[in-house]
Amino acid sequence: MVKTMHNDFGNRTKREEFRYQYKGSELLPYAERAYLKYLRAEVEARERAAALLSDMGVRQNDPELDRCRKDIENSGKIREQCSVWVHQFHREPDREFPLELGDVTFFGLVGDPTPEDIARARKFTA
């Protein structure tokens, strides 16, 4: 017998249908934070690649160099998407944007638990 979580409904979850409405002005700081996060990751990957490329002892097919290239590409793509979101949310601060669960998670709209949340949770797990 397979036991499902209480918020799962058969093979499909209702969470897939959730929609959240946020104004552009509410999303802007989260989009800016995401942009800066991926910009920082891209810059760090470029700096790692530059250090490797300046070392004559590192071969062109070094796996670490390949990882740097992939990190640059992945972070750069997401950074570009975030820059468009920043632009759009800045242009239309009063417009409501429908977000799905994955969008809410991506932007970090639901914060990490506070120390108080953790203390309350410990009461139930002790």
mmCIF file of N, CA and C in Angstrom:
data_model
loop_
_atom_site.group_PDB
_atom_site.id
_atom_site.type_symbol
_atom_site.label_atom_id
_atom_site.label_comp_id
_atom_site.label_asym_id
_atom_site.label_seq_id
_atom_site.Cartn_x
_atom_site.Cartn_y
_atom_site.Cartn_z
ATOM 1 N N MET A 1 0.839 -1.182 0.000
ATOM 2 C CA MET A 1 0.000 0.000 0.000
ATOM 3 C C MET A 1 0.885 1.247 0.000
ATOM 4 N N VAL A 2 0.633 2.140 -0.935
ATOM 5 C CA VAL A 2 1.409 3.366 -1.047
ATOM 6 C C VAL A 2 0.710 4.457 -0.258
ATOM 7 N N LYS A 3 1.456 5.079 0.603
ATOM 8 C CA LYS A 3 0.909 6.163 1.423
ATOM 9 C C LYS A 3 1.261 7.492 0.766
ATOM 10 N N THR A 4 0.257 8.338 0.528
ATOM 11 C CA THR A 4 0.516 9.634 -0.088
ATOM 12 C C THR A 4 0.465 10.717 0.971
ATOM 13 N N MET A 5 1.080 11.816 0.658
ATOM 14 C CA MET A 5 1.041 12.959 1.561
ATOM 15 C C MET A 5 -0.377 13.502 1.623
ATOM 16 N N HIS A 6 -0.696 14.183 2.704
ATOM 17 C CA HIS A 6 -2.047 14.709 2.873
ATOM 18 C C HIS A 6 -2.423 15.760 1.837
ATOM 19 N N ASN A 7 -1.438 16.415 1.231
ATOM 20 C CA ASN A 7 -1.774 17.453 0.250
ATOM 21 C C ASN A 7 -1.642 16.961 -1.184
ATOM 22 N N ASP A 8 -1.496 15.664 -1.363
ATOM 23 C CA ASP A 8 -1.477 15.086 -2.696
ATOM 24 C C ASP A 8 -2.846 14.485 -2.985
ATOM 25 N N PHE A 9 -3.309 14.635 -4.202
ATOM 26 C CA PHE A 9 -4.616 14.137 -4.596
ATOM 27 C C PHE A 9 -4.433 13.161 -5.746
ATOM 28 N N GLY A 10 -4.243 11.889 -5.420
ATOM 29 C CA GLY A 10 -4.037 10.884 -6.450
ATOM 30 C C GLY A 10 -2.683 11.060 -7.112
ATOM 31 N N ASN A 11 -2.672 10.905 -8.414
ATOM 32 C CA ASN A 11 -1.418 11.042 -9.158
ATOM 33 C C ASN A 11 -1.088 12.485 -9.490
ATOM 34 N N ARG A 12 -2.021 13.361 -9.312
ATOM 35 C CA ARG A 12 -1.815 14.775 -9.653
ATOM 36 C C ARG A 12 -2.076 15.610 -8.413
ATOM 37 N N THR A 13 -1.236 16.592 -8.181
ATOM 38 C CA THR A 13 -1.416 17.424 -7.007
ATOM 39 C C THR A 13 -2.156 18.698 -7.377
ATOM 40 N N LYS A 14 -2.933 19.184 -6.457
ATOM 41 C CA LYS A 14 -3.644 20.450 -6.660
ATOM 42 C C LYS A 14 -2.654 21.618 -6.666
ATOM 43 N N ARG A 15 -1.488 21.402 -6.073
ATOM 44 C CA ARG A 15 -0.479 22.463 -6.054
ATOM 45 C C ARG A 15 -0.097 22.901 -7.456
ATOM 46 N N GLU A 16 -0.206 21.996 -8.427
ATOM 47 C CA GLU A 16 0.127 22.337 -9.805
ATOM 48 C C GLU A 16 -0.831 23.376 -10.371
ATOM 49 N N GLU A 17 -1.989 23.526 -9.739
ATOM 50 C CA GLU A 17 -2.995 24.464 -10.224
ATOM 51 C C GLU A 17 -2.989 25.788 -9.465
ATOM 52 N N PHE A 18 -2.178 25.892 -8.419
ATOM 53 C CA PHE A 18 -2.143 27.123 -7.630
ATOM 54 C C PHE A 18 -1.681 28.291 -8.487
ATOM 55 N N ARG A 19 -2.304 29.436 -8.298
ATOM 56 C CA ARG A 19 -1.886 30.676 -8.957
ATOM 57 C C ARG A 19 -1.844 31.758 -7.890
ATOM 58 N N TYR A 20 -0.825 32.568 -7.955
ATOM 59 C CA TYR A 20 -0.635 33.637 -6.983
ATOM 60 C C TYR A 20 -0.528 34.952 -7.726
ATOM 61 N N GLN A 21 -1.249 35.950 -7.284
ATOM 62 C CA GLN A 21 -1.233 37.259 -7.923
ATOM 63 C C GLN A 21 -0.324 38.196 -7.124
ATOM 64 N N TYR A 22 0.655 38.775 -7.794
ATOM 65 C CA TYR A 22 1.551 39.757 -7.182
ATOM 66 C C TYR A 22 1.663 40.945 -8.122
ATOM 67 N N LYS A 23 1.701 42.122 -7.546
ATOM 68 C CA LYS A 23 1.943 43.324 -8.340
ATOM 69 C C LYS A 23 3.422 43.406 -8.698
ATOM 70 N N GLY A 24 3.681 44.077 -9.810
ATOM 71 C CA GLY A 24 5.067 44.265 -10.237
ATOM 72 C C GLY A 24 5.915 44.907 -9.160
ATOM 73 N N SER A 25 5.353 45.875 -8.440
ATOM 74 C CA SER A 25 6.107 46.550 -7.379
ATOM 75 C C SER A 25 6.472 45.592 -6.253
ATOM 76 N N GLU A 26 5.636 44.564 -6.019
ATOM 77 C CA GLU A 26 5.940 43.571 -4.986
ATOM 78 C C GLU A 26 7.021 42.601 -5.454
ATOM 79 N N LEU A 27 7.042 42.323 -6.747
ATOM 80 C CA LEU A 27 7.996 41.364 -7.295
ATOM 81 C C LEU A 27 9.364 41.971 -7.591
ATOM 82 N N LEU A 28 9.400 43.277 -7.810
ATOM 83 C CA LEU A 28 10.640 43.938 -8.224
ATOM 84 C C LEU A 28 11.826 43.649 -7.309
ATOM 85 N N PRO A 29 11.713 43.798 -5.987
ATOM 86 C CA PRO A 29 12.900 43.538 -5.162
ATOM 87 C C PRO A 29 13.366 42.084 -5.223
ATOM 88 N N TYR A 30 12.434 41.162 -5.390
ATOM 89 C CA TYR A 30 12.809 39.749 -5.489
ATOM 90 C C TYR A 30 13.491 39.462 -6.817
ATOM 91 N N ALA A 31 13.015 40.101 -7.881
ATOM 92 C CA ALA A 31 13.643 39.935 -9.191
ATOM 93 C C ALA A 31 15.043 40.558 -9.180
ATOM 94 N N GLU A 32 15.194 41.702 -8.532
ATOM 95 C CA GLU A 32 16.514 42.333 -8.429
ATOM 96 C C GLU A 32 17.473 41.447 -7.640
ATOM 97 N N ARG A 33 16.981 40.851 -6.564
ATOM 98 C CA ARG A 33 17.830 39.962 -5.756
ATOM 99 C C ARG A 33 18.255 38.754 -6.579
ATOM 100 N N ALA A 34 17.319 38.177 -7.348
ATOM 101 C CA ALA A 34 17.657 37.031 -8.187
ATOM 102 C C ALA A 34 18.666 37.433 -9.264
ATOM 103 N N TYR A 35 18.449 38.610 -9.852
ATOM 104 C CA TYR A 35 19.391 39.103 -10.872
ATOM 105 C C TYR A 35 20.804 39.190 -10.297
ATOM 106 N N LEU A 36 20.925 39.787 -9.124
ATOM 107 C CA LEU A 36 22.246 39.952 -8.509
ATOM 108 C C LEU A 36 22.859 38.611 -8.126
ATOM 109 N N LYS A 37 22.041 37.681 -7.684
ATOM 110 C CA LYS A 37 22.527 36.340 -7.333
ATOM 111 C C LYS A 37 23.159 35.662 -8.546
ATOM 112 N N TYR A 38 22.466 35.709 -9.676
ATOM 113 C CA TYR A 38 22.977 35.032 -10.868
ATOM 114 C C TYR A 38 24.100 35.821 -11.542
ATOM 115 N N LEU A 39 24.085 37.141 -11.406
ATOM 116 C CA LEU A 39 25.207 37.940 -11.893
ATOM 117 C C LEU A 39 26.470 37.586 -11.111
ATOM 118 N N ARG A 40 26.339 37.490 -9.791
ATOM 119 C CA ARG A 40 27.486 37.136 -8.948
ATOM 120 C C ARG A 40 28.009 35.751 -9.325
ATOM 121 N N ALA A 41 27.107 34.784 -9.538
ATOM 122 C CA ALA A 41 27.514 33.435 -9.915
ATOM 123 C C ALA A 41 28.224 33.430 -11.268
ATOM 124 N N GLU A 42 27.707 34.219 -12.207
ATOM 125 C CA GLU A 42 28.343 34.289 -13.523
ATOM 126 C C GLU A 42 29.732 34.920 -13.437
ATOM 127 N N VAL A 43 29.843 36.008 -12.689
ATOM 128 C CA VAL A 43 31.141 36.679 -12.541
ATOM 129 C C VAL A 43 32.151 35.750 -11.873
ATOM 130 N N GLU A 44 31.718 35.049 -10.829
ATOM 131 C CA GLU A 44 32.626 34.125 -10.149
ATOM 132 C C GLU A 44 33.085 33.011 -11.080
ATOM 133 N N ALA A 45 32.184 32.486 -11.900
ATOM 134 C CA ALA A 45 32.551 31.440 -12.852
ATOM 135 C C ALA A 45 33.517 31.983 -13.904
ATOM 136 N N ARG A 46 33.293 33.214 -14.353
ATOM 137 C CA ARG A 46 34.208 33.828 -15.321
ATOM 138 C C ARG A 46 35.588 34.051 -14.706
ATOM 139 N N GLU A 47 35.625 34.448 -13.448
ATOM 140 C CA GLU A 47 36.907 34.658 -12.769
ATOM 141 C C GLU A 47 37.657 33.340 -12.581
ATOM 142 N N ARG A 48 36.902 32.265 -12.241
ATOM 143 C CA ARG A 48 37.535 30.941 -12.121
ATOM 144 C C ARG A 48 38.100 30.510 -13.467
ATOM 145 N N ALA A 49 37.328 30.727 -14.534
ATOM 146 C CA ALA A 49 37.783 30.349 -15.874
ATOM 147 C C ALA A 49 39.013 31.155 -16.273
ATOM 148 N N ALA A 50 39.004 32.454 -15.968
ATOM 149 C CA ALA A 50 40.151 33.304 -16.313
ATOM 150 C C ALA A 50 41.411 32.832 -15.593
ATOM 151 N N ALA A 51 41.263 32.476 -14.325
ATOM 152 C CA ALA A 51 42.424 31.989 -13.568
ATOM 153 C C ALA A 51 42.945 30.688 -14.167
ATOM 154 N N LEU A 52 42.044 29.807 -14.550
ATOM 155 C CA LEU A 52 42.463 28.546 -15.161
ATOM 156 C C LEU A 52 43.132 28.786 -16.516
ATOM 157 N N LEU A 53 42.567 29.690 -17.317
ATOM 158 C CA LEU A 53 43.122 29.950 -18.641
ATOM 159 C C LEU A 53 44.477 30.646 -18.586
ATOM 160 N N SER A 54 44.708 31.398 -17.529
ATOM 161 C CA SER A 54 46.004 32.084 -17.410
ATOM 162 C C SER A 54 47.096 31.148 -16.891
ATOM 163 N N ASP A 55 46.709 29.984 -16.398
ATOM 164 C CA ASP A 55 47.672 28.992 -15.915
ATOM 165 C C ASP A 55 48.055 28.073 -17.071
ATOM 166 N N MET A 56 49.287 28.180 -17.548
ATOM 167 C CA MET A 56 49.739 27.385 -18.691
ATOM 168 C C MET A 56 49.769 25.891 -18.382
ATOM 169 N N GLY A 57 49.694 25.530 -17.119
ATOM 170 C CA GLY A 57 49.682 24.116 -16.739
ATOM 171 C C GLY A 57 48.301 23.479 -16.868
ATOM 172 N N VAL A 58 47.297 24.288 -17.078
ATOM 173 C CA VAL A 58 45.931 23.764 -17.214
ATOM 174 C C VAL A 58 45.670 23.470 -18.678
ATOM 175 N N ARG A 59 45.235 22.237 -18.961
ATOM 176 C CA ARG A 59 44.936 21.878 -20.335
ATOM 177 C C ARG A 59 43.581 22.409 -20.755
ATOM 178 N N GLN A 60 43.421 22.601 -22.057
ATOM 179 C CA GLN A 60 42.172 23.141 -22.607
ATOM 180 C C GLN A 60 40.979 22.221 -22.362
ATOM 181 N N ASN A 61 41.228 20.933 -22.181
ATOM 182 C CA ASN A 61 40.139 19.991 -21.945
ATOM 183 C C ASN A 61 39.995 19.632 -20.461
ATOM 184 N N ASP A 62 40.522 20.475 -19.602
ATOM 185 C CA ASP A 62 40.418 20.242 -18.160
ATOM 186 C C ASP A 62 38.939 20.250 -17.743
ATOM 187 N N PRO A 63 38.500 19.251 -16.984
ATOM 188 C CA PRO A 63 37.090 19.186 -16.577
ATOM 189 C C PRO A 63 36.621 20.413 -15.785
ATOM 190 N N GLU A 64 37.510 21.005 -15.012
ATOM 191 C CA GLU A 64 37.126 22.196 -14.237
ATOM 192 C C GLU A 64 36.833 23.370 -15.166
ATOM 193 N N LEU A 65 37.583 23.471 -16.240
ATOM 194 C CA LEU A 65 37.335 24.527 -17.220
ATOM 195 C C LEU A 65 35.979 24.321 -17.900
ATOM 196 N N ASP A 66 35.652 23.067 -18.170
ATOM 197 C CA ASP A 66 34.341 22.756 -18.749
ATOM 198 C C ASP A 66 33.225 23.116 -17.767
ATOM 199 N N ARG A 67 33.423 22.843 -16.477
ATOM 200 C CA ARG A 67 32.426 23.218 -15.462
ATOM 201 C C ARG A 67 32.245 24.731 -15.418
ATOM 202 N N CYS A 68 33.333 25.460 -15.526
ATOM 203 C CA CYS A 68 33.256 26.925 -15.542
ATOM 204 C C CYS A 68 32.430 27.406 -16.732
ATOM 205 N N ARG A 69 32.681 26.837 -17.878
ATOM 206 C CA ARG A 69 31.923 27.227 -19.076
ATOM 207 C C ARG A 69 30.430 26.979 -18.887
ATOM 208 N N LYS A 70 30.102 25.819 -18.328
ATOM 209 C CA LYS A 70 28.691 25.490 -18.084
ATOM 210 C C LYS A 70 28.083 26.427 -17.053
ATOM 211 N N ASP A 71 28.829 26.738 -16.000
ATOM 212 C CA ASP A 71 28.334 27.670 -14.973
ATOM 213 C C ASP A 71 28.109 29.058 -15.561
ATOM 214 N N ILE A 72 29.027 29.496 -16.423
ATOM 215 C CA ILE A 72 28.872 30.803 -17.082
ATOM 216 C C ILE A 72 27.609 30.801 -17.928
ATOM 217 N N GLU A 73 27.425 29.754 -18.706
ATOM 218 C CA GLU A 73 26.256 29.676 -19.588
ATOM 219 C C GLU A 73 24.954 29.617 -18.786
ATOM 220 N N ASN A 74 24.894 28.738 -17.784
ATOM 221 C CA ASN A 74 23.668 28.580 -17.002
ATOM 222 C C ASN A 74 23.333 29.842 -16.214
ATOM 223 N N SER A 75 24.301 30.382 -15.504
ATOM 224 C CA SER A 75 24.060 31.596 -14.715
ATOM 225 C C SER A 75 23.736 32.776 -15.618
ATOM 226 N N GLY A 76 24.414 32.854 -16.750
ATOM 227 C CA GLY A 76 24.176 33.954 -17.682
ATOM 228 C C GLY A 76 22.770 33.932 -18.261
ATOM 229 N N LYS A 77 22.276 32.749 -18.594
ATOM 230 C CA LYS A 77 20.917 32.641 -19.137
ATOM 231 C C LYS A 77 19.887 33.094 -18.106
ATOM 232 N N ILE A 78 20.042 32.626 -16.879
ATOM 233 C CA ILE A 78 19.073 32.992 -15.840
ATOM 234 C C ILE A 78 19.205 34.475 -15.497
ATOM 235 N N ARG A 79 20.437 34.985 -15.473
ATOM 236 C CA ARG A 79 20.641 36.417 -15.217
ATOM 237 C C ARG A 79 19.926 37.254 -16.262
ATOM 238 N N GLU A 80 20.019 36.856 -17.529
ATOM 239 C CA GLU A 80 19.334 37.583 -18.599
ATOM 240 C C GLU A 80 17.824 37.558 -18.409
ATOM 241 N N GLN A 81 17.269 36.413 -18.028
ATOM 242 C CA GLN A 81 15.835 36.329 -17.759
ATOM 243 C C GLN A 81 15.452 37.262 -16.613
ATOM 244 N N CYS A 82 16.266 37.256 -15.571
ATOM 245 C CA CYS A 82 15.984 38.114 -14.416
ATOM 246 C C CYS A 82 16.038 39.583 -14.801
ATOM 247 N N SER A 83 16.952 39.953 -15.688
ATOM 248 C CA SER A 83 17.042 41.358 -16.093
ATOM 249 C C SER A 83 15.772 41.792 -16.826
ATOM 250 N N VAL A 84 15.181 40.880 -17.595
ATOM 251 C CA VAL A 84 13.915 41.191 -18.273
ATOM 252 C C VAL A 84 12.808 41.358 -17.241
ATOM 253 N N TRP A 85 12.771 40.483 -16.235
ATOM 254 C CA TRP A 85 11.747 40.596 -15.193
ATOM 255 C C TRP A 85 11.903 41.897 -14.422
ATOM 256 N N VAL A 86 13.131 42.261 -14.088
ATOM 257 C CA VAL A 86 13.371 43.531 -13.391
ATOM 258 C C VAL A 86 12.836 44.675 -14.241
ATOM 259 N N HIS A 87 13.153 44.651 -15.509
ATOM 260 C CA HIS A 87 12.695 45.697 -16.428
ATOM 261 C C HIS A 87 11.162 45.754 -16.462
ATOM 262 N N GLN A 88 10.532 44.595 -16.611
ATOM 263 C CA GLN A 88 9.079 44.550 -16.734
ATOM 264 C C GLN A 88 8.385 44.974 -15.440
ATOM 265 N N PHE A 89 8.859 44.503 -14.311
ATOM 266 C CA PHE A 89 8.227 44.855 -13.039
ATOM 267 C C PHE A 89 8.419 46.334 -12.731
ATOM 268 N N HIS A 90 9.529 46.892 -13.199
ATOM 269 C CA HIS A 90 9.775 48.322 -13.020
ATOM 270 C C HIS A 90 8.835 49.129 -13.924
ATOM 271 N N ARG A 91 8.612 48.660 -15.148
ATOM 272 C CA ARG A 91 7.732 49.337 -16.104
ATOM 273 C C ARG A 91 6.271 49.311 -15.682
ATOM 274 N N GLU A 92 5.862 48.202 -15.076
ATOM 275 C CA GLU A 92 4.445 48.026 -14.739
ATOM 276 C C GLU A 92 4.282 47.667 -13.256
ATOM 277 N N PRO A 93 4.566 48.607 -12.390
ATOM 278 C CA PRO A 93 4.518 48.296 -10.960
ATOM 279 C C PRO A 93 3.120 47.978 -10.438
ATOM 280 N N ASP A 94 2.080 48.464 -11.102
ATOM 281 C CA ASP A 94 0.712 48.228 -10.629
ATOM 282 C C ASP A 94 0.033 47.041 -11.301
ATOM 283 N N ARG A 95 0.670 46.482 -12.310
ATOM 284 C CA ARG A 95 0.083 45.330 -13.002
ATOM 285 C C ARG A 95 0.205 44.085 -12.119
ATOM 286 N N GLU A 96 -0.820 43.249 -12.128
ATOM 287 C CA GLU A 96 -0.768 41.998 -11.394
ATOM 288 C C GLU A 96 -0.242 40.904 -12.311
ATOM 289 N N PHE A 97 0.728 40.176 -11.808
ATOM 290 C CA PHE A 97 1.349 39.087 -12.547
ATOM 291 C C PHE A 97 0.951 37.770 -11.888
ATOM 292 N N PRO A 98 0.398 36.830 -12.655
ATOM 293 C CA PRO A 98 0.031 35.533 -12.072
ATOM 294 C C PRO A 98 1.261 34.619 -11.995
ATOM 295 N N LEU A 99 1.556 34.157 -10.811
ATOM 296 C CA LEU A 99 2.696 33.262 -10.626
ATOM 297 C C LEU A 99 2.210 31.864 -10.282
ATOM 298 N N GLU A 100 2.962 30.876 -10.719
ATOM 299 C CA GLU A 100 2.719 29.500 -10.327
ATOM 300 C C GLU A 100 3.635 29.175 -9.158
ATOM 301 N N LEU A 101 3.449 28.002 -8.587
ATOM 302 C CA LEU A 101 4.224 27.605 -7.419
ATOM 303 C C LEU A 101 5.733 27.675 -7.674
ATOM 304 N N GLY A 102 6.161 27.229 -8.851
ATOM 305 C CA GLY A 102 7.585 27.271 -9.185
ATOM 306 C C GLY A 102 8.128 28.693 -9.240
ATOM 307 N N ASP A 103 7.306 29.645 -9.688
ATOM 308 C CA ASP A 103 7.725 31.051 -9.734
ATOM 309 C C ASP A 103 7.905 31.594 -8.319
ATOM 310 N N VAL A 104 6.962 31.258 -7.446
ATOM 311 C CA VAL A 104 7.032 31.712 -6.055
ATOM 312 C C VAL A 104 8.301 31.184 -5.403
ATOM 313 N N THR A 105 8.597 29.931 -5.674
ATOM 314 C CA THR A 105 9.800 29.311 -5.128
ATOM 315 C C THR A 105 11.054 29.943 -5.726
ATOM 316 N N PHE A 106 11.075 30.138 -7.044
ATOM 317 C CA PHE A 106 12.243 30.718 -7.702
ATOM 318 C C PHE A 106 12.587 32.089 -7.132
ATOM 319 N N PHE A 107 11.585 32.938 -7.009
ATOM 320 C CA PHE A 107 11.825 34.295 -6.516
ATOM 321 C C PHE A 107 12.061 34.348 -5.016
ATOM 322 N N GLY A 108 11.807 33.256 -4.320
ATOM 323 C CA GLY A 108 12.016 33.250 -2.874
ATOM 324 C C GLY A 108 10.978 34.073 -2.138
ATOM 325 N N LEU A 109 9.753 34.076 -2.652
ATOM 326 C CA LEU A 109 8.691 34.867 -2.022
ATOM 327 C C LEU A 109 8.265 34.297 -0.681
ATOM 328 N N VAL A 110 8.497 33.021 -0.499
ATOM 329 C CA VAL A 110 8.232 32.393 0.788
ATOM 330 C C VAL A 110 9.584 32.261 1.468
ATOM 331 N N GLY A 111 9.740 32.971 2.568
ATOM 332 C CA GLY A 111 11.041 33.043 3.221
ATOM 333 C C GLY A 111 11.409 31.805 4.001
ATOM 334 N N ASP A 112 12.644 31.777 4.404
ATOM 335 C CA ASP A 112 13.134 30.703 5.254
ATOM 336 C C ASP A 112 12.477 30.824 6.622
ATOM 337 N N PRO A 113 12.405 29.722 7.351
ATOM 338 C CA PRO A 113 11.787 29.786 8.674
ATOM 339 C C PRO A 113 12.589 30.682 9.618
ATOM 340 N N THR A 114 11.855 31.407 10.437
ATOM 341 C CA THR A 114 12.481 32.255 11.446
ATOM 342 C C THR A 114 12.857 31.399 12.651
ATOM 343 N N PRO A 115 13.691 31.899 13.546
ATOM 344 C CA PRO A 115 13.994 31.146 14.773
ATOM 345 C C PRO A 115 12.723 30.802 15.562
ATOM 346 N N GLU A 116 11.737 31.700 15.528
ATOM 347 C CA GLU A 116 10.470 31.427 16.223
ATOM 348 C C GLU A 116 9.733 30.265 15.577
ATOM 349 N N ASP A 117 9.725 30.219 14.234
ATOM 350 C CA ASP A 117 9.093 29.103 13.525
ATOM 351 C C ASP A 117 9.765 27.787 13.908
ATOM 352 N N ILE A 118 11.079 27.798 13.975
ATOM 353 C CA ILE A 118 11.829 26.583 14.310
ATOM 354 C C ILE A 118 11.511 26.145 15.736
ATOM 355 N N ALA A 119 11.449 27.101 16.656
ATOM 356 C CA ALA A 119 11.123 26.772 18.053
ATOM 357 C C ALA A 119 9.735 26.148 18.151
ATOM 358 N N ARG A 120 8.761 26.713 17.427
ATOM 359 C CA ARG A 120 7.407 26.154 17.436
ATOM 360 C C ARG A 120 7.391 24.746 16.843
ATOM 361 N N ALA A 121 8.146 24.539 15.790
ATOM 362 C CA ALA A 121 8.193 23.224 15.146
ATOM 363 C C ALA A 121 8.808 22.181 16.067
ATOM 364 N N ARG A 122 9.779 22.604 16.854
ATOM 365 C CA ARG A 122 10.445 21.647 17.761
ATOM 366 C C ARG A 122 9.477 21.123 18.820
ATOM 367 N N LYS A 123 8.486 21.931 19.172
ATOM 368 C CA LYS A 123 7.494 21.474 20.153
ATOM 369 C C LYS A 123 6.772 20.225 19.654
ATOM 370 N N PHE A 124 6.557 20.164 18.334
ATOM 371 C CA PHE A 124 5.797 19.061 17.763
ATOM 372 C C PHE A 124 6.667 17.862 17.401
ATOM 373 N N THR A 125 7.978 18.046 17.374
ATOM 374 C CA THR A 125 8.850 16.940 16.989
ATOM 375 C C THR A 125 9.598 16.361 18.178
ATOM 376 N N ALA A 126 9.429 16.944 19.347
ATOM 377 C CA ALA A 126 10.156 16.453 20.528
ATOM 378 C C ALA A 126 9.499 15.213 21.098
#
